[in-house]
Amino acid sequence: MKIIVAENYKELSQKAANLISAQVILKSDSVLGLATGSTPIGIYDQLVDRYQKGDLDFSQVSTVNLDEYYGLCSTDEQSYRYYMEKYLFSKVNLSKERCFLPDGTNLDGKIECKRYQDLIDALGGIDLQLLGLGHNGHIGFNEPADFFEKEVHLVNLTEQTIQANQRFFASIEEVPKQAYTMGIGTIFQAKKILLVVNGKEKAEALKKVVQGAICSQVPGSILQLHADVTVVADKEAASLL
Ligand code: GLP
């Protein structure tokens, strides 16, 4: 794992955006694996800025998002599709036909998981996967569990994750209890992985991911085994390393 420590959130966003920009410049038809949550927002702002300045072209890029809430439709402001439209898709020249997320409105988990896994496989896998980190060490929505789920699956969110994500909803009752997520195997097949971690409250989780035992109770710890992982963390998140 390569670890880059940034002075603050702005620098973290710039450094991570540099790595994504380099990927798109070097391979114009890259498949980018994208993430949601508060951490990547600054990165998407940077990418939009670079696109507007004429430094980046997304016209040949495909994107696949890590996850989506079960039951939410694209017009729901809390859905990850809505988030991606707001922060990135509507602001750069990505082709709408090449921006993919799990379909939260497909309530048949078996069919939707297979559809999304097959879609990623058909794209030839992911060139660069952007990841945030949950407080409990989750990546995507791969929650602590007794084993690593390999493929796209429907997951029951833990109480801790529901509480952490409550800030985006009017009340805790509105937070979906389930989500579709890429599996650990899906993520692991990405050629490169970029993990971004911000803030003191993630320091413990990042320490476990980078230096702890590799175990399914800390899903992100599996990244220690991947051949090409870059972690970009701000000083506070990296403070226990
Ligand atoms: C959610 C997402 C994850 C994300 C995590 C952390 O659970 N499914 O992909 O990494 O939140 O989000 P934040 O960056 O807001 O802390």
PDB file of C-alpha atoms and ligand atoms in Angstrom:
ATOM      1  CA  MET A   1       0.000   0.000   0.000  1.00  0.00           C
ATOM      2  CA  LYS A   2       1.209   3.440  -0.829  1.00  0.00           C
ATOM      3  CA  ILE A   3       0.136   6.037   1.744  1.00  0.00           C
ATOM      4  CA  ILE A   4      -0.045   9.721   0.922  1.00  0.00           C
ATOM      5  CA  VAL A   5      -0.723  12.054   3.831  1.00  0.00           C
ATOM      6  CA  ALA A   6      -2.359  15.362   2.979  1.00  0.00           C
ATOM      7  CA  GLU A   7      -2.266  18.481   5.103  1.00  0.00           C
ATOM      8  CA  ASN A   8      -6.038  18.940   4.995  1.00  0.00           C
ATOM      9  CA  TYR A   9      -9.220  18.008   3.145  1.00  0.00           C
ATOM     10  CA  LYS A  10      -8.517  20.344   0.226  1.00  0.00           C
ATOM     11  CA  GLU A  11      -5.098  18.838  -0.371  1.00  0.00           C
ATOM     12  CA  LEU A  12      -6.527  15.319   0.007  1.00  0.00           C
ATOM     13  CA  SER A  13      -9.099  16.135  -2.681  1.00  0.00           C
ATOM     14  CA  GLN A  14      -6.450  17.595  -4.990  1.00  0.00           C
ATOM     15  CA  LYS A  15      -4.103  14.649  -4.628  1.00  0.00           C
ATOM     16  CA  ALA A  16      -6.844  12.087  -5.168  1.00  0.00           C
ATOM     17  CA  ALA A  17      -8.148  14.061  -8.170  1.00  0.00           C
ATOM     18  CA  ASN A  18      -4.591  14.069  -9.593  1.00  0.00           C
ATOM     19  CA  LEU A  19      -4.543  10.275  -9.534  1.00  0.00           C
ATOM     20  CA  ILE A  20      -7.979   9.973 -11.166  1.00  0.00           C
ATOM     21  CA  SER A  21      -7.031  12.615 -13.760  1.00  0.00           C
ATOM     22  CA  ALA A  22      -3.841  10.723 -14.599  1.00  0.00           C
ATOM     23  CA  GLN A  23      -5.889   7.558 -15.112  1.00  0.00           C
ATOM     24  CA  VAL A  24      -8.294   9.305 -17.509  1.00  0.00           C
ATOM     25  CA  ILE A  25      -5.477  11.046 -19.387  1.00  0.00           C
ATOM     26  CA  LEU A  26      -3.469   7.842 -19.799  1.00  0.00           C
ATOM     27  CA  LYS A  27      -6.494   5.729 -20.778  1.00  0.00           C
ATOM     28  CA  SER A  28      -9.315   7.793 -22.251  1.00  0.00           C
ATOM     29  CA  ASP A  29     -11.808   4.890 -22.129  1.00  0.00           C
ATOM     30  CA  SER A  30     -11.107   4.022 -18.507  1.00  0.00           C
ATOM     31  CA  VAL A  31     -13.704   2.276 -16.365  1.00  0.00           C
ATOM     32  CA  LEU A  32     -13.820   4.281 -13.158  1.00  0.00           C
ATOM     33  CA  GLY A  33     -15.322   2.753 -10.025  1.00  0.00           C
ATOM     34  CA  LEU A  34     -16.901   5.591  -8.055  1.00  0.00           C
ATOM     35  CA  ALA A  35     -17.926   6.135  -4.445  1.00  0.00           C
ATOM     36  CA  THR A  36     -20.350   8.341  -2.551  1.00  0.00           C
ATOM     37  CA  GLY A  37     -20.385   9.741   0.990  1.00  0.00           C
ATOM     38  CA  SER A  38     -19.040  13.096   2.126  1.00  0.00           C
ATOM     39  CA  THR A  39     -15.345  12.328   1.539  1.00  0.00           C
ATOM     40  CA  PRO A  40     -15.341  12.224  -2.306  1.00  0.00           C
ATOM     41  CA  ILE A  41     -17.291  15.475  -2.778  1.00  0.00           C
ATOM     42  CA  GLY A  42     -14.105  17.589  -2.880  1.00  0.00           C
ATOM     43  CA  ILE A  43     -12.577  15.186  -5.403  1.00  0.00           C
ATOM     44  CA  TYR A  44     -15.581  15.490  -7.712  1.00  0.00           C
ATOM     45  CA  ASP A  45     -15.397  19.295  -7.397  1.00  0.00           C
ATOM     46  CA  GLN A  46     -11.769  19.135  -8.490  1.00  0.00           C
ATOM     47  CA  LEU A  47     -12.558  16.894 -11.462  1.00  0.00           C
ATOM     48  CA  VAL A  48     -15.367  19.225 -12.561  1.00  0.00           C
ATOM     49  CA  ASP A  49     -13.015  22.172 -12.284  1.00  0.00           C
ATOM     50  CA  ARG A  50     -10.371  20.466 -14.410  1.00  0.00           C
ATOM     51  CA  TYR A  51     -12.992  19.479 -16.978  1.00  0.00           C
ATOM     52  CA  GLN A  52     -14.252  23.072 -17.176  1.00  0.00           C
ATOM     53  CA  LYS A  53     -10.697  24.295 -17.738  1.00  0.00           C
ATOM     54  CA  GLY A  54     -10.395  21.871 -20.660  1.00  0.00           C
ATOM     55  CA  ASP A  55      -7.839  19.656 -18.932  1.00  0.00           C
ATOM     56  CA  LEU A  56      -9.980  16.513 -18.739  1.00  0.00           C
ATOM     57  CA  ASP A  57     -12.211  14.697 -21.198  1.00  0.00           C
ATOM     58  CA  PHE A  58     -14.673  12.089 -19.902  1.00  0.00           C
ATOM     59  CA  SER A  59     -16.395  11.398 -23.231  1.00  0.00           C
ATOM     60  CA  GLN A  60     -15.044   7.842 -23.512  1.00  0.00           C
ATOM     61  CA  VAL A  61     -15.055   7.017 -19.778  1.00  0.00           C
ATOM     62  CA  SER A  62     -17.461   4.525 -18.186  1.00  0.00           C
ATOM     63  CA  THR A  63     -18.351   4.648 -14.503  1.00  0.00           C
ATOM     64  CA  VAL A  64     -19.664   2.021 -12.109  1.00  0.00           C
ATOM     65  CA  ASN A  65     -20.648   2.999  -8.607  1.00  0.00           C
ATOM     66  CA  LEU A  66     -19.966   0.849  -5.597  1.00  0.00           C
ATOM     67  CA  ASP A  67     -23.424   0.798  -4.125  1.00  0.00           C
ATOM     68  CA  GLU A  68     -26.994   2.069  -3.940  1.00  0.00           C
ATOM     69  CA  TYR A  69     -29.702   2.049  -1.297  1.00  0.00           C
ATOM     70  CA  TYR A  70     -32.329  -0.640  -1.729  1.00  0.00           C
ATOM     71  CA  GLY A  71     -35.732   0.840  -2.566  1.00  0.00           C
ATOM     72  CA  LEU A  72     -34.633   4.384  -3.471  1.00  0.00           C
ATOM     73  CA  CYS A  73     -35.242   5.701  -6.977  1.00  0.00           C
ATOM     74  CA  SER A  74     -32.965   8.041  -8.920  1.00  0.00           C
ATOM     75  CA  THR A  75     -35.098  11.113  -8.176  1.00  0.00           C
ATOM     76  CA  ASP A  76     -34.891  10.524  -4.421  1.00  0.00           C
ATOM     77  CA  GLU A  77     -32.405  13.075  -3.092  1.00  0.00           C
ATOM     78  CA  GLN A  78     -30.877  10.453  -0.813  1.00  0.00           C
ATOM     79  CA  SER A  79     -30.193   7.964  -3.584  1.00  0.00           C
ATOM     80  CA  TYR A  80     -26.627   7.560  -4.728  1.00  0.00           C
ATOM     81  CA  ARG A  81     -27.721   8.061  -8.353  1.00  0.00           C
ATOM     82  CA  TYR A  82     -29.032  11.494  -7.350  1.00  0.00           C
ATOM     83  CA  TYR A  83     -25.760  12.266  -5.544  1.00  0.00           C
ATOM     84  CA  MET A  84     -23.666  11.267  -8.572  1.00  0.00           C
ATOM     85  CA  GLU A  85     -25.818  13.356 -10.926  1.00  0.00           C
ATOM     86  CA  LYS A  86     -25.498  16.318  -8.598  1.00  0.00           C
ATOM     87  CA  TYR A  87     -21.755  16.223  -7.975  1.00  0.00           C
ATOM     88  CA  LEU A  88     -20.366  14.771 -11.191  1.00  0.00           C
ATOM     89  CA  PHE A  89     -22.512  13.307 -13.970  1.00  0.00           C
ATOM     90  CA  SER A  90     -24.419  16.498 -14.804  1.00  0.00           C
ATOM     91  CA  LYS A  91     -21.264  18.622 -14.712  1.00  0.00           C
ATOM     92  CA  VAL A  92     -18.846  16.836 -17.026  1.00  0.00           C
ATOM     93  CA  ASN A  93     -19.082  15.260 -20.475  1.00  0.00           C
ATOM     94  CA  LEU A  94     -19.664  11.712 -19.276  1.00  0.00           C
ATOM     95  CA  SER A  95     -22.031   9.840 -21.542  1.00  0.00           C
ATOM     96  CA  LYS A  96     -25.209   9.045 -19.562  1.00  0.00           C
ATOM     97  CA  GLU A  97     -25.338   5.612 -21.205  1.00  0.00           C
ATOM     98  CA  ARG A  98     -22.027   4.761 -19.612  1.00  0.00           C
ATOM     99  CA  CYS A  99     -22.749   5.801 -15.993  1.00  0.00           C
ATOM    100  CA  PHE A 100     -23.896   2.791 -14.010  1.00  0.00           C
ATOM    101  CA  LEU A 101     -25.157   2.179 -10.487  1.00  0.00           C
ATOM    102  CA  PRO A 102     -27.135  -0.672  -8.984  1.00  0.00           C
ATOM    103  CA  ASP A 103     -30.849  -0.066  -9.529  1.00  0.00           C
ATOM    104  CA  GLY A 104     -32.342   0.510  -6.085  1.00  0.00           C
ATOM    105  CA  THR A 105     -35.840   0.242  -7.477  1.00  0.00           C
ATOM    106  CA  ASN A 106     -35.328  -3.354  -8.567  1.00  0.00           C
ATOM    107  CA  LEU A 107     -36.611  -5.117  -5.476  1.00  0.00           C
ATOM    108  CA  ASP A 108     -35.641  -8.550  -6.761  1.00  0.00           C
ATOM    109  CA  GLY A 109     -32.226  -8.803  -5.145  1.00  0.00           C
ATOM    110  CA  LYS A 110     -31.139 -11.915  -6.970  1.00  0.00           C
ATOM    111  CA  ILE A 111     -31.850 -10.487 -10.409  1.00  0.00           C
ATOM    112  CA  GLU A 112     -30.388  -7.051  -9.666  1.00  0.00           C
ATOM    113  CA  CYS A 113     -27.167  -8.410  -8.158  1.00  0.00           C
ATOM    114  CA  LYS A 114     -26.578 -10.651 -11.152  1.00  0.00           C
ATOM    115  CA  ARG A 115     -27.420  -7.840 -13.591  1.00  0.00           C
ATOM    116  CA  TYR A 116     -24.923  -5.453 -11.980  1.00  0.00           C
ATOM    117  CA  GLN A 117     -22.166  -8.026 -11.550  1.00  0.00           C
ATOM    118  CA  ASP A 118     -22.552  -9.121 -15.194  1.00  0.00           C
ATOM    119  CA  LEU A 119     -22.477  -5.489 -16.305  1.00  0.00           C
ATOM    120  CA  ILE A 120     -19.164  -4.837 -14.528  1.00  0.00           C
ATOM    121  CA  ASP A 121     -17.705  -8.048 -15.924  1.00  0.00           C
ATOM    122  CA  ALA A 122     -18.875  -7.107 -19.439  1.00  0.00           C
ATOM    123  CA  LEU A 123     -17.072  -3.773 -19.142  1.00  0.00           C
ATOM    124  CA  GLY A 124     -13.886  -5.750 -18.641  1.00  0.00           C
ATOM    125  CA  GLY A 125     -13.492  -4.877 -14.977  1.00  0.00           C
ATOM    126  CA  ILE A 126     -12.571  -1.632 -13.275  1.00  0.00           C
ATOM    127  CA  ASP A 127      -9.393   0.297 -14.050  1.00  0.00           C
ATOM    128  CA  LEU A 128      -9.433   2.522 -10.969  1.00  0.00           C
ATOM    129  CA  GLN A 129     -11.750   2.097  -8.000  1.00  0.00           C
ATOM    130  CA  LEU A 130     -12.287   5.030  -5.663  1.00  0.00           C
ATOM    131  CA  LEU A 131     -13.212   4.015  -2.104  1.00  0.00           C
ATOM    132  CA  GLY A 132     -14.206   5.816   1.063  1.00  0.00           C
ATOM    133  CA  LEU A 133     -14.054   4.150   4.447  1.00  0.00           C
ATOM    134  CA  GLY A 134     -16.870   3.516   6.905  1.00  0.00           C
ATOM    135  CA  HIS A 135     -16.293   4.030  10.632  1.00  0.00           C
ATOM    136  CA  ASN A 136     -16.457   0.266  11.108  1.00  0.00           C
ATOM    137  CA  GLY A 137     -13.946  -0.374   8.325  1.00  0.00           C
ATOM    138  CA  HIS A 138     -16.549  -1.029   5.637  1.00  0.00           C
ATOM    139  CA  ILE A 139     -15.810  -0.400   1.970  1.00  0.00           C
ATOM    140  CA  GLY A 140     -18.733   0.124  -0.394  1.00  0.00           C
ATOM    141  CA  PHE A 141     -21.390  -1.332   1.857  1.00  0.00           C
ATOM    142  CA  ASN A 142     -19.402  -4.454   2.712  1.00  0.00           C
ATOM    143  CA  GLU A 143     -20.170  -4.507   6.412  1.00  0.00           C
ATOM    144  CA  PRO A 144     -18.225  -6.422   9.078  1.00  0.00           C
ATOM    145  CA  ALA A 145     -19.279 -10.058   8.696  1.00  0.00           C
ATOM    146  CA  ASP A 146     -18.148 -13.620   9.311  1.00  0.00           C
ATOM    147  CA  PHE A 147     -16.871 -13.920   5.747  1.00  0.00           C
ATOM    148  CA  PHE A 148     -16.061 -11.764   2.723  1.00  0.00           C
ATOM    149  CA  GLU A 149     -18.899 -11.578   0.187  1.00  0.00           C
ATOM    150  CA  LYS A 150     -17.303 -11.840  -3.242  1.00  0.00           C
ATOM    151  CA  GLU A 151     -19.812 -10.534  -5.767  1.00  0.00           C
ATOM    152  CA  VAL A 152     -22.474  -7.833  -5.915  1.00  0.00           C
ATOM    153  CA  HIS A 153     -24.969  -8.544  -3.132  1.00  0.00           C
ATOM    154  CA  LEU A 154     -27.826  -7.127  -1.113  1.00  0.00           C
ATOM    155  CA  VAL A 155     -26.649  -6.321   2.392  1.00  0.00           C
ATOM    156  CA  ASN A 156     -28.352  -5.537   5.694  1.00  0.00           C
ATOM    157  CA  LEU A 157     -26.749  -2.347   6.970  1.00  0.00           C
ATOM    158  CA  THR A 158     -25.386  -2.385  10.509  1.00  0.00           C
ATOM    159  CA  GLU A 159     -26.851  -0.124  13.173  1.00  0.00           C
ATOM    160  CA  GLN A 160     -23.574   1.835  13.206  1.00  0.00           C
ATOM    161  CA  THR A 161     -23.774   2.513   9.463  1.00  0.00           C
ATOM    162  CA  ILE A 162     -27.444   3.461   9.657  1.00  0.00           C
ATOM    163  CA  GLN A 163     -26.604   5.921  12.421  1.00  0.00           C
ATOM    164  CA  ALA A 164     -23.570   7.318  10.569  1.00  0.00           C
ATOM    165  CA  ASN A 165     -25.663   7.901   7.436  1.00  0.00           C
ATOM    166  CA  GLN A 166     -28.570   9.377   9.354  1.00  0.00           C
ATOM    167  CA  ARG A 167     -27.059  12.845   8.874  1.00  0.00           C
ATOM    168  CA  PHE A 168     -28.186  12.805   5.250  1.00  0.00           C
ATOM    169  CA  PHE A 169     -31.809  11.968   6.130  1.00  0.00           C
ATOM    170  CA  ALA A 170     -34.586  13.798   7.982  1.00  0.00           C
ATOM    171  CA  SER A 171     -34.849  11.013  10.554  1.00  0.00           C
ATOM    172  CA  ILE A 172     -33.264   7.660  11.323  1.00  0.00           C
ATOM    173  CA  GLU A 173     -36.482   5.888  10.282  1.00  0.00           C
ATOM    174  CA  GLU A 174     -35.926   7.137   6.726  1.00  0.00           C
ATOM    175  CA  VAL A 175     -32.465   5.578   6.368  1.00  0.00           C
ATOM    176  CA  PRO A 176     -32.824   2.429   4.236  1.00  0.00           C
ATOM    177  CA  LYS A 177     -31.890  -0.728   6.105  1.00  0.00           C
ATOM    178  CA  GLN A 178     -30.519  -2.494   3.049  1.00  0.00           C
ATOM    179  CA  ALA A 179     -28.310  -1.664   0.089  1.00  0.00           C
ATOM    180  CA  TYR A 180     -26.852  -3.200  -3.030  1.00  0.00           C
ATOM    181  CA  THR A 181     -23.075  -3.204  -3.037  1.00  0.00           C
ATOM    182  CA  MET A 182     -20.177  -4.506  -5.048  1.00  0.00           C
ATOM    183  CA  GLY A 183     -18.619  -7.432  -3.244  1.00  0.00           C
ATOM    184  CA  ILE A 184     -15.053  -7.601  -2.023  1.00  0.00           C
ATOM    185  CA  GLY A 185     -14.143  -9.715  -5.055  1.00  0.00           C
ATOM    186  CA  THR A 186     -15.700  -7.145  -7.406  1.00  0.00           C
ATOM    187  CA  ILE A 187     -13.676  -4.375  -5.780  1.00  0.00           C
ATOM    188  CA  PHE A 188     -10.557  -6.492  -5.633  1.00  0.00           C
ATOM    189  CA  GLN A 189     -10.587  -7.108  -9.370  1.00  0.00           C
ATOM    190  CA  ALA A 190      -9.990  -3.398  -9.973  1.00  0.00           C
ATOM    191  CA  LYS A 191      -6.528  -2.827 -11.399  1.00  0.00           C
ATOM    192  CA  LYS A 192      -5.911   0.123  -9.103  1.00  0.00           C
ATOM    193  CA  ILE A 193      -7.603   1.136  -5.877  1.00  0.00           C
ATOM    194  CA  LEU A 194      -7.672   4.617  -4.389  1.00  0.00           C
ATOM    195  CA  LEU A 195      -8.851   4.798  -0.782  1.00  0.00           C
ATOM    196  CA  VAL A 196      -9.604   8.268   0.574  1.00  0.00           C
ATOM    197  CA  VAL A 197      -9.993   8.851   4.293  1.00  0.00           C
ATOM    198  CA  ASN A 198     -10.646  12.115   6.076  1.00  0.00           C
ATOM    199  CA  GLY A 199     -10.905  13.205   9.699  1.00  0.00           C
ATOM    200  CA  LYS A 200      -9.980  12.127  13.211  1.00  0.00           C
ATOM    201  CA  GLU A 201     -13.071   9.933  13.594  1.00  0.00           C
ATOM    202  CA  LYS A 202     -11.733   7.637  10.842  1.00  0.00           C
ATOM    203  CA  ALA A 203      -8.218   7.287  12.334  1.00  0.00           C
ATOM    204  CA  GLU A 204      -8.972   4.083  14.250  1.00  0.00           C
ATOM    205  CA  ALA A 205     -10.628   2.448  11.242  1.00  0.00           C
ATOM    206  CA  LEU A 206      -7.743   3.431   8.944  1.00  0.00           C
ATOM    207  CA  LYS A 207      -5.181   2.008  11.367  1.00  0.00           C
ATOM    208  CA  LYS A 208      -7.037  -1.322  11.410  1.00  0.00           C
ATOM    209  CA  VAL A 209      -7.331  -1.343   7.621  1.00  0.00           C
ATOM    210  CA  VAL A 210      -3.664  -0.566   7.002  1.00  0.00           C
ATOM    211  CA  GLN A 211      -1.897  -2.226   9.932  1.00  0.00           C
ATOM    212  CA  GLY A 212      -4.378  -4.607  11.524  1.00  0.00           C
ATOM    213  CA  ALA A 213      -5.089  -8.286  10.970  1.00  0.00           C
ATOM    214  CA  ILE A 214      -6.782  -9.083   7.684  1.00  0.00           C
ATOM    215  CA  CYS A 215     -10.263 -10.201   8.654  1.00  0.00           C
ATOM    216  CA  SER A 216     -13.845  -9.925   7.424  1.00  0.00           C
ATOM    217  CA  GLN A 217     -14.805  -8.044  10.602  1.00  0.00           C
ATOM    218  CA  VAL A 218     -12.745  -5.150   9.175  1.00  0.00           C
ATOM    219  CA  PRO A 219     -13.663  -5.489   5.492  1.00  0.00           C
ATOM    220  CA  GLY A 220     -11.187  -2.835   4.281  1.00  0.00           C
ATOM    221  CA  SER A 221      -8.270  -4.797   5.756  1.00  0.00           C
ATOM    222  CA  ILE A 222      -8.365  -7.110   2.711  1.00  0.00           C
ATOM    223  CA  LEU A 223      -6.897  -4.217   0.725  1.00  0.00           C
ATOM    224  CA  GLN A 224      -3.511  -5.060   2.257  1.00  0.00           C
ATOM    225  CA  LEU A 225      -3.405  -7.978  -0.186  1.00  0.00           C
ATOM    226  CA  HIS A 226      -4.147  -5.957  -3.330  1.00  0.00           C
ATOM    227  CA  ALA A 227      -1.159  -5.216  -5.570  1.00  0.00           C
ATOM    228  CA  ASP A 228      -1.948  -1.558  -6.303  1.00  0.00           C
ATOM    229  CA  VAL A 229      -3.599   0.413  -3.517  1.00  0.00           C
ATOM    230  CA  THR A 230      -2.986   4.086  -2.814  1.00  0.00           C
ATOM    231  CA  VAL A 231      -4.372   5.587   0.373  1.00  0.00           C
ATOM    232  CA  VAL A 232      -4.807   9.350   0.474  1.00  0.00           C
ATOM    233  CA  ALA A 233      -5.554  10.441   4.034  1.00  0.00           C
ATOM    234  CA  ASP A 234      -5.536  13.788   5.738  1.00  0.00           C
ATOM    235  CA  LYS A 235      -3.221  14.288   8.739  1.00  0.00           C
ATOM    236  CA  GLU A 236      -5.959  13.542  11.247  1.00  0.00           C
ATOM    237  CA  ALA A 237      -7.095  10.293   9.648  1.00  0.00           C
ATOM    238  CA  ALA A 238      -3.453   9.207   9.385  1.00  0.00           C
ATOM    239  CA  SER A 239      -2.610  10.236  12.950  1.00  0.00           C
ATOM    240  CA  LEU A 240      -2.546   6.684  14.377  1.00  0.00           C
ATOM    241  CA  LEU A 241      -0.439   5.133  11.623  1.00  0.00           C
TER     242      LEU A 241
HETATM  243  C1  GLP B   1     -21.304   5.026   3.035  1.00  0.00           C
HETATM  244  C2  GLP B   1     -20.885   4.551   1.645  1.00  0.00           C
HETATM  245  C3  GLP B   1     -19.410   4.244   1.598  1.00  0.00           C
HETATM  246  C4  GLP B   1     -18.636   5.414   2.165  1.00  0.00           C
HETATM  247  C5  GLP B   1     -19.012   5.604   3.611  1.00  0.00           C
HETATM  248  C6  GLP B   1     -18.241   6.705   4.301  1.00  0.00           C
HETATM  249  O1  GLP B   1     -21.508   3.980   3.904  1.00  0.00           O
HETATM  250  N1  GLP B   1     -21.591   3.387   1.225  1.00  0.00           N
HETATM  251  O2  GLP B   1     -19.021   3.973   0.261  1.00  0.00           O
HETATM  252  O3  GLP B   1     -17.261   5.188   2.038  1.00  0.00           O
HETATM  253  O4  GLP B   1     -20.399   5.925   3.629  1.00  0.00           O
HETATM  254  O5  GLP B   1     -18.796   7.921   3.974  1.00  0.00           O
HETATM  255  P1  GLP B   1     -18.227   9.324   4.409  1.00  0.00           P
HETATM  256  O6  GLP B   1     -17.197   9.665   3.407  1.00  0.00           O
HETATM  257  O7  GLP B   1     -19.409  10.238   4.346  1.00  0.00           O
HETATM  258  O8  GLP B   1     -17.695   9.183   5.780  1.00  0.00           O
END
